XYZ file of C-alpha atoms in Angstrom:
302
model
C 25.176 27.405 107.562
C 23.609 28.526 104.133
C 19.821 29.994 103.957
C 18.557 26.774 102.493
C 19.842 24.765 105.237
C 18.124 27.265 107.877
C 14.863 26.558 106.386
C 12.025 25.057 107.621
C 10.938 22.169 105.095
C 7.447 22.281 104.177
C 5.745 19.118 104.013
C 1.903 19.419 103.625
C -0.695 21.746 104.084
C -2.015 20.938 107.681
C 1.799 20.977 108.888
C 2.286 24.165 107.247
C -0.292 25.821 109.291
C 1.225 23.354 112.748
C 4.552 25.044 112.056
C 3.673 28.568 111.988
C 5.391 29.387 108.481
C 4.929 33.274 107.100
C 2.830 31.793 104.040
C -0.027 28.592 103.507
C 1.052 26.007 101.048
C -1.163 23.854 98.894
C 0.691 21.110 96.836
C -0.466 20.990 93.429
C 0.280 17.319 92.559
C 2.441 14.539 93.936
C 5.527 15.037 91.891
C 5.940 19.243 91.756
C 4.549 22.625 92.495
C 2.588 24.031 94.910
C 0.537 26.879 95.808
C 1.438 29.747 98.097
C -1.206 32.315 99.630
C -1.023 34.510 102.520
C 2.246 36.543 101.212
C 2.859 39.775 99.326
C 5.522 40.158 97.018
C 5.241 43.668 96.982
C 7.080 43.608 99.723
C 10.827 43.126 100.649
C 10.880 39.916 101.913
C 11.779 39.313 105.602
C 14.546 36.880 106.778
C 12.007 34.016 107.630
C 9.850 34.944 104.933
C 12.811 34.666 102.570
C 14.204 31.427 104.182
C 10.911 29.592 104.448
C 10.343 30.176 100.582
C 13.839 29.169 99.480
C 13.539 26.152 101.325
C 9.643 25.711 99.600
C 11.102 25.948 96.422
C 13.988 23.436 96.626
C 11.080 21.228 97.979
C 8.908 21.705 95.438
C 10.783 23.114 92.970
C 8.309 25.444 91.399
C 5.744 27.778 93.551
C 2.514 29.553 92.427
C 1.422 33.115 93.543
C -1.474 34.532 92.478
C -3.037 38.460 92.756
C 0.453 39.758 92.786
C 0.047 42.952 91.019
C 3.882 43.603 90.953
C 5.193 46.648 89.089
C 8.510 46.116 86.887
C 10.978 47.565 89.726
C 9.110 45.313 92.562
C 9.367 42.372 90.232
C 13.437 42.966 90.079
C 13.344 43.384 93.708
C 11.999 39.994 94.529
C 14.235 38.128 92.017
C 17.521 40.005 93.573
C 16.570 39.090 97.069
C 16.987 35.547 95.887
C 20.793 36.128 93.933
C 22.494 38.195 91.042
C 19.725 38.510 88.055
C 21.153 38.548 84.298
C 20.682 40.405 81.545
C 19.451 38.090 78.595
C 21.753 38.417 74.958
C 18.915 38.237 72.622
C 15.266 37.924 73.942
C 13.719 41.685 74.138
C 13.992 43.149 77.582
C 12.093 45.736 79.605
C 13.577 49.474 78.009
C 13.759 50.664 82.003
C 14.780 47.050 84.080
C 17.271 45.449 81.479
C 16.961 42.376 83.376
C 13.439 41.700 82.935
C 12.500 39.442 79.654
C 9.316 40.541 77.788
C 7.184 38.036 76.186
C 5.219 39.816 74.334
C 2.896 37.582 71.654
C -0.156 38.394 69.676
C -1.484 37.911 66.475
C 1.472 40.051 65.063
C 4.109 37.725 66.905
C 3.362 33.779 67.620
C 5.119 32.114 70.629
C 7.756 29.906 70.558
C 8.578 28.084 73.622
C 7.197 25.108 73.209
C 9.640 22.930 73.869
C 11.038 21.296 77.129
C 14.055 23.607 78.585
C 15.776 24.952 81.511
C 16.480 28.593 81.510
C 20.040 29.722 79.956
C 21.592 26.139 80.308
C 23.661 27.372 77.723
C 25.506 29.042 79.985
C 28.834 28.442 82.022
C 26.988 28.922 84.874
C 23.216 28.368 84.493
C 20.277 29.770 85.913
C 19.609 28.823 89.492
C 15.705 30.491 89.115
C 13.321 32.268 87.303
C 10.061 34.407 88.615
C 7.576 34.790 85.664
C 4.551 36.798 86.120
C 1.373 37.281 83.720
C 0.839 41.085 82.634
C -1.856 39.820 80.369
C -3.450 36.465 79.517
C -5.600 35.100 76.927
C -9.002 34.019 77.696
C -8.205 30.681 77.099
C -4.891 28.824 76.634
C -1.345 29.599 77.097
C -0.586 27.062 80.042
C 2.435 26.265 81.124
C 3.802 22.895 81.990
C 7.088 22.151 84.488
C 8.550 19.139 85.346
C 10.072 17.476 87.948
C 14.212 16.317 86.586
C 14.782 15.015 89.660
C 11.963 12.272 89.609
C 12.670 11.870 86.069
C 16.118 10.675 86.581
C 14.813 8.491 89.793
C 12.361 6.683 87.942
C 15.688 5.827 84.736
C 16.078 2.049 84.473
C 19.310 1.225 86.355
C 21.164 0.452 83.451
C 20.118 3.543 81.516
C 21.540 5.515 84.974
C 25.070 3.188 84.661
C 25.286 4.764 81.113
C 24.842 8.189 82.045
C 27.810 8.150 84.629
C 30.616 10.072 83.464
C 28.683 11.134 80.250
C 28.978 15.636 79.620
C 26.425 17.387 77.428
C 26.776 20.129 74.981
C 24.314 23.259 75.574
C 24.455 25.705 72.862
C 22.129 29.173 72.447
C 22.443 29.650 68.692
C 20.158 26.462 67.258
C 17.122 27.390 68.874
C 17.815 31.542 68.487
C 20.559 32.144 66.203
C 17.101 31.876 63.678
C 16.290 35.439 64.686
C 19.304 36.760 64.064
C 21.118 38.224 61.399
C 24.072 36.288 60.262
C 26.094 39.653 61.883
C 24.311 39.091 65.281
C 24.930 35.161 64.887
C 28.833 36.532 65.174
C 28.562 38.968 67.905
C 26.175 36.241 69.930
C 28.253 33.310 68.943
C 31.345 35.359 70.484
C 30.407 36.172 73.875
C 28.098 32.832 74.595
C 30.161 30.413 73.033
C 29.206 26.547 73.092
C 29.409 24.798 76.981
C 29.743 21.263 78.523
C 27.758 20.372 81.714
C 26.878 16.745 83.055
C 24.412 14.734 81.903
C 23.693 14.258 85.440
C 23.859 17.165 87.957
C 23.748 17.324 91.851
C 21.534 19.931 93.079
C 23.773 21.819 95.144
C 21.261 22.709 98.485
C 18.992 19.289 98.425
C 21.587 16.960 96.917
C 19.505 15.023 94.382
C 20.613 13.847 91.394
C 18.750 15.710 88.132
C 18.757 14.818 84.510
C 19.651 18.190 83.056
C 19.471 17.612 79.619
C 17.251 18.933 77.364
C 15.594 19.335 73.862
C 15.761 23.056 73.671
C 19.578 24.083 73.913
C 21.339 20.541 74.307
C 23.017 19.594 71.297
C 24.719 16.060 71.725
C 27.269 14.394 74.112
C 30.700 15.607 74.998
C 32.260 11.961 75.273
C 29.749 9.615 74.379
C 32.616 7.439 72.433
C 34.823 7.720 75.444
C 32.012 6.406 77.941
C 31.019 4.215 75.636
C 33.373 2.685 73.459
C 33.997 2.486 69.576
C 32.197 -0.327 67.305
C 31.268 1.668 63.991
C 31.081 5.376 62.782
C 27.598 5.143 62.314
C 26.694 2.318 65.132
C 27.960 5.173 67.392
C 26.327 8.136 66.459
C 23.065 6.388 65.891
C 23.423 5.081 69.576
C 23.841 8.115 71.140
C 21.009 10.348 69.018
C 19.096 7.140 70.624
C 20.062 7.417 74.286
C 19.565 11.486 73.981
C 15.882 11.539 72.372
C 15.343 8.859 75.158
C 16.039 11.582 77.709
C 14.765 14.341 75.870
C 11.245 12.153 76.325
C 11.323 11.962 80.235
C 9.937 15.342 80.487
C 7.288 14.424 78.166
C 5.568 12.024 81.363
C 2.785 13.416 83.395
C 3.312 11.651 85.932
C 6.458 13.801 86.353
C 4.257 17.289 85.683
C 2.526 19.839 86.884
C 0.052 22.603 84.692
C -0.887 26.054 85.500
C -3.091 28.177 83.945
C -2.099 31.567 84.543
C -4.294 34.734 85.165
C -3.510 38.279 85.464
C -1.027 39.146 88.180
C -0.179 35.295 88.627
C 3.562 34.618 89.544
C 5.283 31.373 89.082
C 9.085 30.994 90.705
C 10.878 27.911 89.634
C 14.060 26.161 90.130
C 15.891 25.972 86.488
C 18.368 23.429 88.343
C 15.657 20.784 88.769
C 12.798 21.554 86.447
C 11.932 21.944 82.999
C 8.991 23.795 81.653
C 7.315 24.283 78.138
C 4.889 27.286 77.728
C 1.869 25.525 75.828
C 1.414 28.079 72.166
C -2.557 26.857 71.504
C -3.976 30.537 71.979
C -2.956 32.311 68.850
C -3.291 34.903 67.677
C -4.849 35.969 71.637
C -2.133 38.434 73.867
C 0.096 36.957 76.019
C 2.346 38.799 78.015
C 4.700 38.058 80.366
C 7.584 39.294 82.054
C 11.004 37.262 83.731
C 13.537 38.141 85.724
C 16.180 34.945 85.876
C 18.813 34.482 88.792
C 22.206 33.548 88.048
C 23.097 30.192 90.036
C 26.180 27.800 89.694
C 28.238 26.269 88.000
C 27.264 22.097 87.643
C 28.378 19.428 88.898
């Protein structure tokens, strides 16, 4: 049997406290996220500990900590008790824990992540989760926003879901960074993260839902949409499927799908890049913002 399925499911905040788990929960809206107190992730996490918040974050797909004053090497810690974490090709990284990302913004350096995106879905095999904490936050501003992919595919039209069967996306690195590279690093980068194909529609592999896991950031078009689809005209074609893709890009755009945190110092946020998106909001320049990732490898989808 697999950690997740050892779990205990969480399912509100009275039954939390009925069924004795290591940690409180407080859901922070209908669709996603929620709230977790009572824990320390300073320290290594216990089997239950660990098992309980696996199983919270398949639930709710992305969890809130807050007063977690975790030092670089603690922060690694925690993500590697959850899988394998990578090593990121082109974002700056911490100079002593390689496989933290550093955000670092200011008035010397703008932010630019907003846009809707799962973590390295550019890869073969994607993240499975990321654990983002705040070093330093402006007074006000710099939100971020995830969203719920697997109630954004639930709530599709049927018809839109019958076209999406069979249908493979592109998910490329280089159109959103290759920017910041030289056309030398474009090469090297383009080289060892070369172009990938994943479904339109993936299966979460420890809940079994069905996710939309496209989006705006690194997908670039449709494997197959002429296959799936069939052939009319050159342009009736292409113009079709830019349609159907901006029509998914927008699903993450609902609120009803969302959740919104506004981050403090020491906050952590641990979310599921299998069935979320998230867009970090850039409305406090030129305030600091720092923040640090560590991202666990996951799977390959299907």
């Amino acid at each position: 049997m697999s950690h997740a399925a050892q779990a205990i499911e969480p399912r509100s905040s009275s039954q939390t406290a009925q069924e004795h788990w290591p940690f409180t929960v407080r859901q922070a809206t209908p669709a996603i996220g929620a709230y977790v107190g009572d824990i320390d992730l300073r320290e290594p996490l216990d089997e239950p500990t660990y098992l309980a918040l696996r199983r919270a974050l398949i639930r709710y797909k992305v969890l809130f900590f807050r007063d977690q004053d975790l030092t670089p090497a603690q922060h690694v810690a925690l993500g590697k008790r959850f899988g394998k974490l990578e090593v990121h090709p082109v974002l700056p990284r911490h100079p002593d824990h390689p496989e933290l990302v550093v955000f670092d913004k200011s008035d010397q350096k703008r932010g630019r992540e907003n846009i809707f995106h799962s973590d390295v879905s550019w890869r073969e095999v994607p993240s499975m989760g990321s654990i983002l904490r705040c070093v330093e936050c402006p007074p006000t501003g710099g939100d971020t926003i995830w969203v719920n992919m697997a109630l954004a595919y639930e709530k599709l039209p049927g018809d839109i879901k019958a076209r999406l069967e069979g249908l493979l996306a592109v998910h490329d690195l280089l159109p959103l960074f290759g920017a910041a590279l030289s056309p030398e690093q474009r090469v090297s980068v383009r080289a060892q993260n070369p172009a990938v194909t994943h479904p339109v529609v993936r299966t979460h592999p420890e809940s079994g839902e069905k996710l939309l896991f496209v989006n705006e950031a690194f997908t670039t078009h449709f494997a197959n949409y002429a296959e799936i689809a069939g052939y009319r005209f050159g342009f009736d074609l292409k113009l079709a499927e830019m349609d159907l893709l901006q029509y998914l890009f927008r699903q993450a755009a609902a609120p009803e799908y969302q959740v919104r945190l506004k981050w403090e110092a020491n906050t952590v946020a641990f979310w599921d890049n299998r069935s979320t998106h998230h867009y970090a909001v850039q409305d406090y320049y030129p305030a600091v913002r720092r923040m640090m990732r560590a991202t666990i490898i996951g799977d390959r989808p299907v």
